[in-house]
Coordinates of C-alpha atoms and ligand atoms in Angstrom, one line a residue:
X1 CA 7.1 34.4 -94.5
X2 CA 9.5 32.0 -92.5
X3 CA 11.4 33.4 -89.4
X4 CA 13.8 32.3 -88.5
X5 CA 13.6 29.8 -84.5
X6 CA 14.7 31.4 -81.4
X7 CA 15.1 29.1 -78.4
X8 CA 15.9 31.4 -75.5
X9 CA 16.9 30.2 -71.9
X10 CA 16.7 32.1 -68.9
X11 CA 18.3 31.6 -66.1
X12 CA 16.6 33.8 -63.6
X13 CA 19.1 34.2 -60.5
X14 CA 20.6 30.9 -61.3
X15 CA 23.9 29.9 -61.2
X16 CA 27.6 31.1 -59.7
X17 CA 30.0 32.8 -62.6
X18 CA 31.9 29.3 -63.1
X19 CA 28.6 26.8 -63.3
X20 CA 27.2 30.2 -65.8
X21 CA 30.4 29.4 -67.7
X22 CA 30.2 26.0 -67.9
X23 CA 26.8 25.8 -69.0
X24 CA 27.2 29.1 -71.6
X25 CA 29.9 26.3 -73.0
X26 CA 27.7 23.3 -73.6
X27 CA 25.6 25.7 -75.1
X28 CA 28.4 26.8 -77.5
X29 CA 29.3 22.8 -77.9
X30 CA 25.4 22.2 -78.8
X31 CA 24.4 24.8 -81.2
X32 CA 27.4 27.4 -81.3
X33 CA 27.4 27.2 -84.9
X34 CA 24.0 26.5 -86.1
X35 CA 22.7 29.0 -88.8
X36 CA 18.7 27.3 -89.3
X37 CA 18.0 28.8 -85.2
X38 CA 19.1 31.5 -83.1
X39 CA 20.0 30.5 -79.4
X40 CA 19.6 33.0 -76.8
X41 CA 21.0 32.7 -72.9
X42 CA 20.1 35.1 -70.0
X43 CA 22.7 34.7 -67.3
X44 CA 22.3 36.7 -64.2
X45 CA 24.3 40.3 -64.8
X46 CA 27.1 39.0 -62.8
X47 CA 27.9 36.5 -65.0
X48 CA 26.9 38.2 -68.4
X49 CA 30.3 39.6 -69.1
X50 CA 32.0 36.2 -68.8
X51 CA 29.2 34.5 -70.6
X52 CA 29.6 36.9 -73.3
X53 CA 33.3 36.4 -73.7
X54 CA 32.7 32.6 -73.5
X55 CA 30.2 32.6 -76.6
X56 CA 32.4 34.9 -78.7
X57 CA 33.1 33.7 -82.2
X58 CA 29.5 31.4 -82.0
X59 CA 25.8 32.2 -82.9
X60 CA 24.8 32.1 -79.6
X61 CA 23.5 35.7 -78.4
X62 CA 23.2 36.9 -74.8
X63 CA 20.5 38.7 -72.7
X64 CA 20.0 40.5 -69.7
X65 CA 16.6 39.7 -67.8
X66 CA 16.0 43.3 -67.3
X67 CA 17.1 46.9 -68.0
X68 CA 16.9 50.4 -67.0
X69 CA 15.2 52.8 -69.2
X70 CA 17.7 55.6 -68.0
X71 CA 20.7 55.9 -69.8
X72 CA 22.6 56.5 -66.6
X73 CA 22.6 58.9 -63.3
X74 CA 21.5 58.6 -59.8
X75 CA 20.2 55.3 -60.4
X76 CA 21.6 52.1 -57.7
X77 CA 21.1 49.3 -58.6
X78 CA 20.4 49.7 -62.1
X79 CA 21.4 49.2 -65.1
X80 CA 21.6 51.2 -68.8
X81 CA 20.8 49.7 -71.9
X82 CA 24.1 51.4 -73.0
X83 CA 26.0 49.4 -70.6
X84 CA 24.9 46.4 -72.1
X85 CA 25.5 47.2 -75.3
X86 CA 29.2 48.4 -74.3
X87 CA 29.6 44.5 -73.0
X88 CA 28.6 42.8 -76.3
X89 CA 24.9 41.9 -74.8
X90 CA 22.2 41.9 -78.1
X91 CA 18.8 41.2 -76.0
X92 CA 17.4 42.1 -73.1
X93 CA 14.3 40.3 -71.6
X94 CA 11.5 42.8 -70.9
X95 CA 8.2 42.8 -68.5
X96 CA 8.6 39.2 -67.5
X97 CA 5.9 38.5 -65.3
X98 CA 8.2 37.7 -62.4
X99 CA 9.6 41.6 -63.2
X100 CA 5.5 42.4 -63.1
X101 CA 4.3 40.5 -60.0
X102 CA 7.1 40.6 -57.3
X103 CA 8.8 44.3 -58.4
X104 CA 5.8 46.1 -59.5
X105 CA 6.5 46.8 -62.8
X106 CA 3.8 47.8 -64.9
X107 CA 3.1 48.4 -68.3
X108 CA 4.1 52.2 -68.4
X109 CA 7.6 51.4 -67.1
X110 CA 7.9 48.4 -69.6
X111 CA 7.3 50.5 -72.4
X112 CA 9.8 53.0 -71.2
X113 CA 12.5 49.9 -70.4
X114 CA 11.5 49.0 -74.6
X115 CA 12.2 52.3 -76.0
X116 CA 15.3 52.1 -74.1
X117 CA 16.6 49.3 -75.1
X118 CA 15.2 49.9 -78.7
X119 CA 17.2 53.1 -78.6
X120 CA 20.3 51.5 -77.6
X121 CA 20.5 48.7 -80.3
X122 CA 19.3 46.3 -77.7
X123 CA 16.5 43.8 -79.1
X124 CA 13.8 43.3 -76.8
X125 CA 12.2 39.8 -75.9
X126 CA 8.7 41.8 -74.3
X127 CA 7.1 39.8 -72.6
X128 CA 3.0 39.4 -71.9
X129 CA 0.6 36.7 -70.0
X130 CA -2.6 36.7 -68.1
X131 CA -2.5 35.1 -64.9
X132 CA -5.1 32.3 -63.5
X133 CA -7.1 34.4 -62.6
X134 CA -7.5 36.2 -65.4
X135 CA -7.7 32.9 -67.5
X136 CA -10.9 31.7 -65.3
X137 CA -12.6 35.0 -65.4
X138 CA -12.2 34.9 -69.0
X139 CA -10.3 37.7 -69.6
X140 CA -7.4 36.5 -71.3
X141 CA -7.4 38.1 -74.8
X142 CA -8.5 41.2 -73.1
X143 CA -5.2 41.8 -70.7
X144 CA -3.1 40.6 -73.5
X145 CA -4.1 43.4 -75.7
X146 CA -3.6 45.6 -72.7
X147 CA -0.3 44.8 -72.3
X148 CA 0.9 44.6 -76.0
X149 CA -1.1 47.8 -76.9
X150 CA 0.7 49.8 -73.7
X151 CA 4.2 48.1 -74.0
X152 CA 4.6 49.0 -77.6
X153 CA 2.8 52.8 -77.2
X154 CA 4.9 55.0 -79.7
X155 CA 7.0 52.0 -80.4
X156 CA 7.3 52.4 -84.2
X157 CA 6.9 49.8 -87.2
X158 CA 10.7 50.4 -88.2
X159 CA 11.5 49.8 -84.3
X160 CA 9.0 46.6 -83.7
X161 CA 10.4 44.8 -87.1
X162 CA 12.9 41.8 -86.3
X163 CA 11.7 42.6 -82.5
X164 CA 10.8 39.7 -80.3
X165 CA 7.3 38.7 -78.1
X166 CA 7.0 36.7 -75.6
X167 CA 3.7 34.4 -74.5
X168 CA 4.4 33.7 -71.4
X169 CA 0.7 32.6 -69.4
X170 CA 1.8 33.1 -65.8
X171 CA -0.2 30.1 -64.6
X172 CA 2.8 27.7 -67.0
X173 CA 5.8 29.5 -65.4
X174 CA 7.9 27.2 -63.0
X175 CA 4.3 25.2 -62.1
X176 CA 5.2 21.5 -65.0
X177 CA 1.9 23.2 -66.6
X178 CA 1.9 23.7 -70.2
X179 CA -0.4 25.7 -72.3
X180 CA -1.3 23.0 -75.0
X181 CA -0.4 23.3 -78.6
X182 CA -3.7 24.2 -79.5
X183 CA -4.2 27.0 -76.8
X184 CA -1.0 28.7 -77.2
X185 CA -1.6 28.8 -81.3
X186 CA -4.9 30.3 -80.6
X187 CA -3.2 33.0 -78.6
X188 CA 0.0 33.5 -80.9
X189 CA -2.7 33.7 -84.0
X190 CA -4.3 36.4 -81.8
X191 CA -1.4 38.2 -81.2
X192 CA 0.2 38.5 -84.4
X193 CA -3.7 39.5 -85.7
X194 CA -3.5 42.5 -83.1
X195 CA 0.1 43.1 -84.2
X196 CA -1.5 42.9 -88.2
X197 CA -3.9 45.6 -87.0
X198 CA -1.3 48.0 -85.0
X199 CA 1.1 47.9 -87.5
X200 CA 1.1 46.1 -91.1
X201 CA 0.7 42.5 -92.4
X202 CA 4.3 42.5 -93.6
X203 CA 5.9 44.2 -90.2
X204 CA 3.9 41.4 -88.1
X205 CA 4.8 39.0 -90.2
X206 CA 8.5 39.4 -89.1
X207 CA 7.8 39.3 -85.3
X208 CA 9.4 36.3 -83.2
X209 CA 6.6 35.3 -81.1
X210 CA 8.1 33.0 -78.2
X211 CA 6.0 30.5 -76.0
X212 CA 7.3 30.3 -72.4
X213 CA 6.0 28.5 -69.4
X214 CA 7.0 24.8 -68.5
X215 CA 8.8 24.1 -71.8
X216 CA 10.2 20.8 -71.9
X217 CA 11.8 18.4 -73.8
X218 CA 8.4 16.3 -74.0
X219 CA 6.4 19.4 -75.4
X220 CA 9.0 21.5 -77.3
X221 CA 7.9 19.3 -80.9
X222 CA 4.3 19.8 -80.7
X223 CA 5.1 23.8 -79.8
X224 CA 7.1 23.9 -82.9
X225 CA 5.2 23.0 -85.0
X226 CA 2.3 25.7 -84.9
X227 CA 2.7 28.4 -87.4
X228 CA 2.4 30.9 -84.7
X229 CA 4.9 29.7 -82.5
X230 CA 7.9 30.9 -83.8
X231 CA 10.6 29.8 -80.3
X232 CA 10.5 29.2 -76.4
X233 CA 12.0 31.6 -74.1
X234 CA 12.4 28.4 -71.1
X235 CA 13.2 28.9 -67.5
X236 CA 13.8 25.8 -65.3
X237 CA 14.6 23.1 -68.5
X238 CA 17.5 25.9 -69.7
X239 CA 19.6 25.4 -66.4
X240 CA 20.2 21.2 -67.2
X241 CA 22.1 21.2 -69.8
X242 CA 21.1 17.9 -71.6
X243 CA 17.7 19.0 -71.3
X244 CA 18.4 22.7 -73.0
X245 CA 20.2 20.9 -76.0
X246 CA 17.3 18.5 -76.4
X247 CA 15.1 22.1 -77.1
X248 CA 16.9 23.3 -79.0
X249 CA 17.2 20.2 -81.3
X250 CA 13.7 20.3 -80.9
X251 CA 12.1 18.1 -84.6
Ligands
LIG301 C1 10.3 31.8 -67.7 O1 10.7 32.1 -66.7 O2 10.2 32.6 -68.6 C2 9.7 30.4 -67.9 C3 9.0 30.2 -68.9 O3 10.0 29.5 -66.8 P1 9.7 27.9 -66.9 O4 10.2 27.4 -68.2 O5 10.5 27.4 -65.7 O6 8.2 27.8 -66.7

């Protein structure tokens, strides 16, 4: 089956509310429009309200790069699924391994933060990677299937269809190293076999499954055009914005 691209930036904590703007409108200039790939952007929360009302009446959806899995209370500092949804946000970046590594989130709390969102019309964009470590002790595939099984416990086929991965290796994030073509289709073909056994052929089948880590506008081609690789969820390349449009042009 053919799904439909998804080039995703994120901007990490990137980016005062009038450059957020200006980029979210080159964005809007480049692809606001386009109906053959969906175009994410992840602005920082204090911009997402103004990103979201520059993107209106264009393709272009907007994320937040994490969420609460409370609906609301004595929470500080956090914030609901239902908030985002009351702002016009459509996708919320979950378990990215910068949320994993520096503010211990593990995979219990990201499957709570995806049942949140799931219940709140939010699409998630769930992340998973092994680190270097993990990589050299050869224990990739293993951790992988760790993290997908326990993110998506009780997650249901109805919920997980038209829902989002991400690969993310942790050793490619913000380092210029790329997983080649031919290892990140290896892992995206392993993933959406786990996904195959979890669930069913024709649910997996309709799962975005991202690359991220050091996409570029030298690699984004070759990525393409594996039959696993379905979009890029990009960090440092999505804050320039010639380099952005170039991705999501990608050939
Ligand atoms: C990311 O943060 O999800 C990411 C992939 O970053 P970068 O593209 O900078 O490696």
């Amino acid at each position: 089956m053919s799904r439909r691209p998804l080039i995703a930036g994120n901007w990490k904590m990137h980016l005062t509310l009038s450059k957020a703007i200006e980029l979210a409108q080159t964005v809007v200039t480049t692809c606001g429009k386009c109906t053959d790939r969906d175009i994410m952007i992840a602005p920082p929360f204090t911009s997402l309200a103004a990103v979201v009302a520059t993107v209106r009446g264009s393709s272009i959806h907007v994320a937040a790069q994490n969420v609460s899995w409370e609906k609301e209370g004595a929470f500080t500092g956090e914030i609901s699924p239902i908030m985002l949804n009351d702002l016009g946000v459509s996708m919320a970046i979950i378990g990215h391994s910068e949320r994993r590594q520096l503010f211990g989130e593990d995979n219990d709390m990201i499957n709570r933060k995806l049942h949140a969102a799931l219940g709140a019309g939010i699409t998630p964009i769930f992340c998973i990677g092994e680190t270097l470590d993990d990589r050299e002790a050869g224990g990739t595939l293993s951790v992988l299937e760790t993290q997908l099984r326990k993110g998506l416990e009780h997650v249901t086929p109805k919920q997980l269809t038209g829902a989002v991965l991400a690969y993310e290796p942790v050793w490619a994030i913000g380092t210029g190293k790329t997983a080649s073509k031919e290892q990140a289709q290896e892992i995206h073909g392993f993933l959406r076999g786990l996904l195959t056994g979890m669930y069913e052929k024709n649910i997996a089948e309709t799962v975005r499954i991202l690359y991220g880590g050091s996409v570029k506008p030298e690699n984004i081609d070759d990525l393409m055009a594996q039959p696993d690789i379905d979009g890029a969820l990009v960090g440092g390349a999505a804050l320039n914005a010639e380099s952005f449009e170039r991705i999501i042009r990608f050939r």
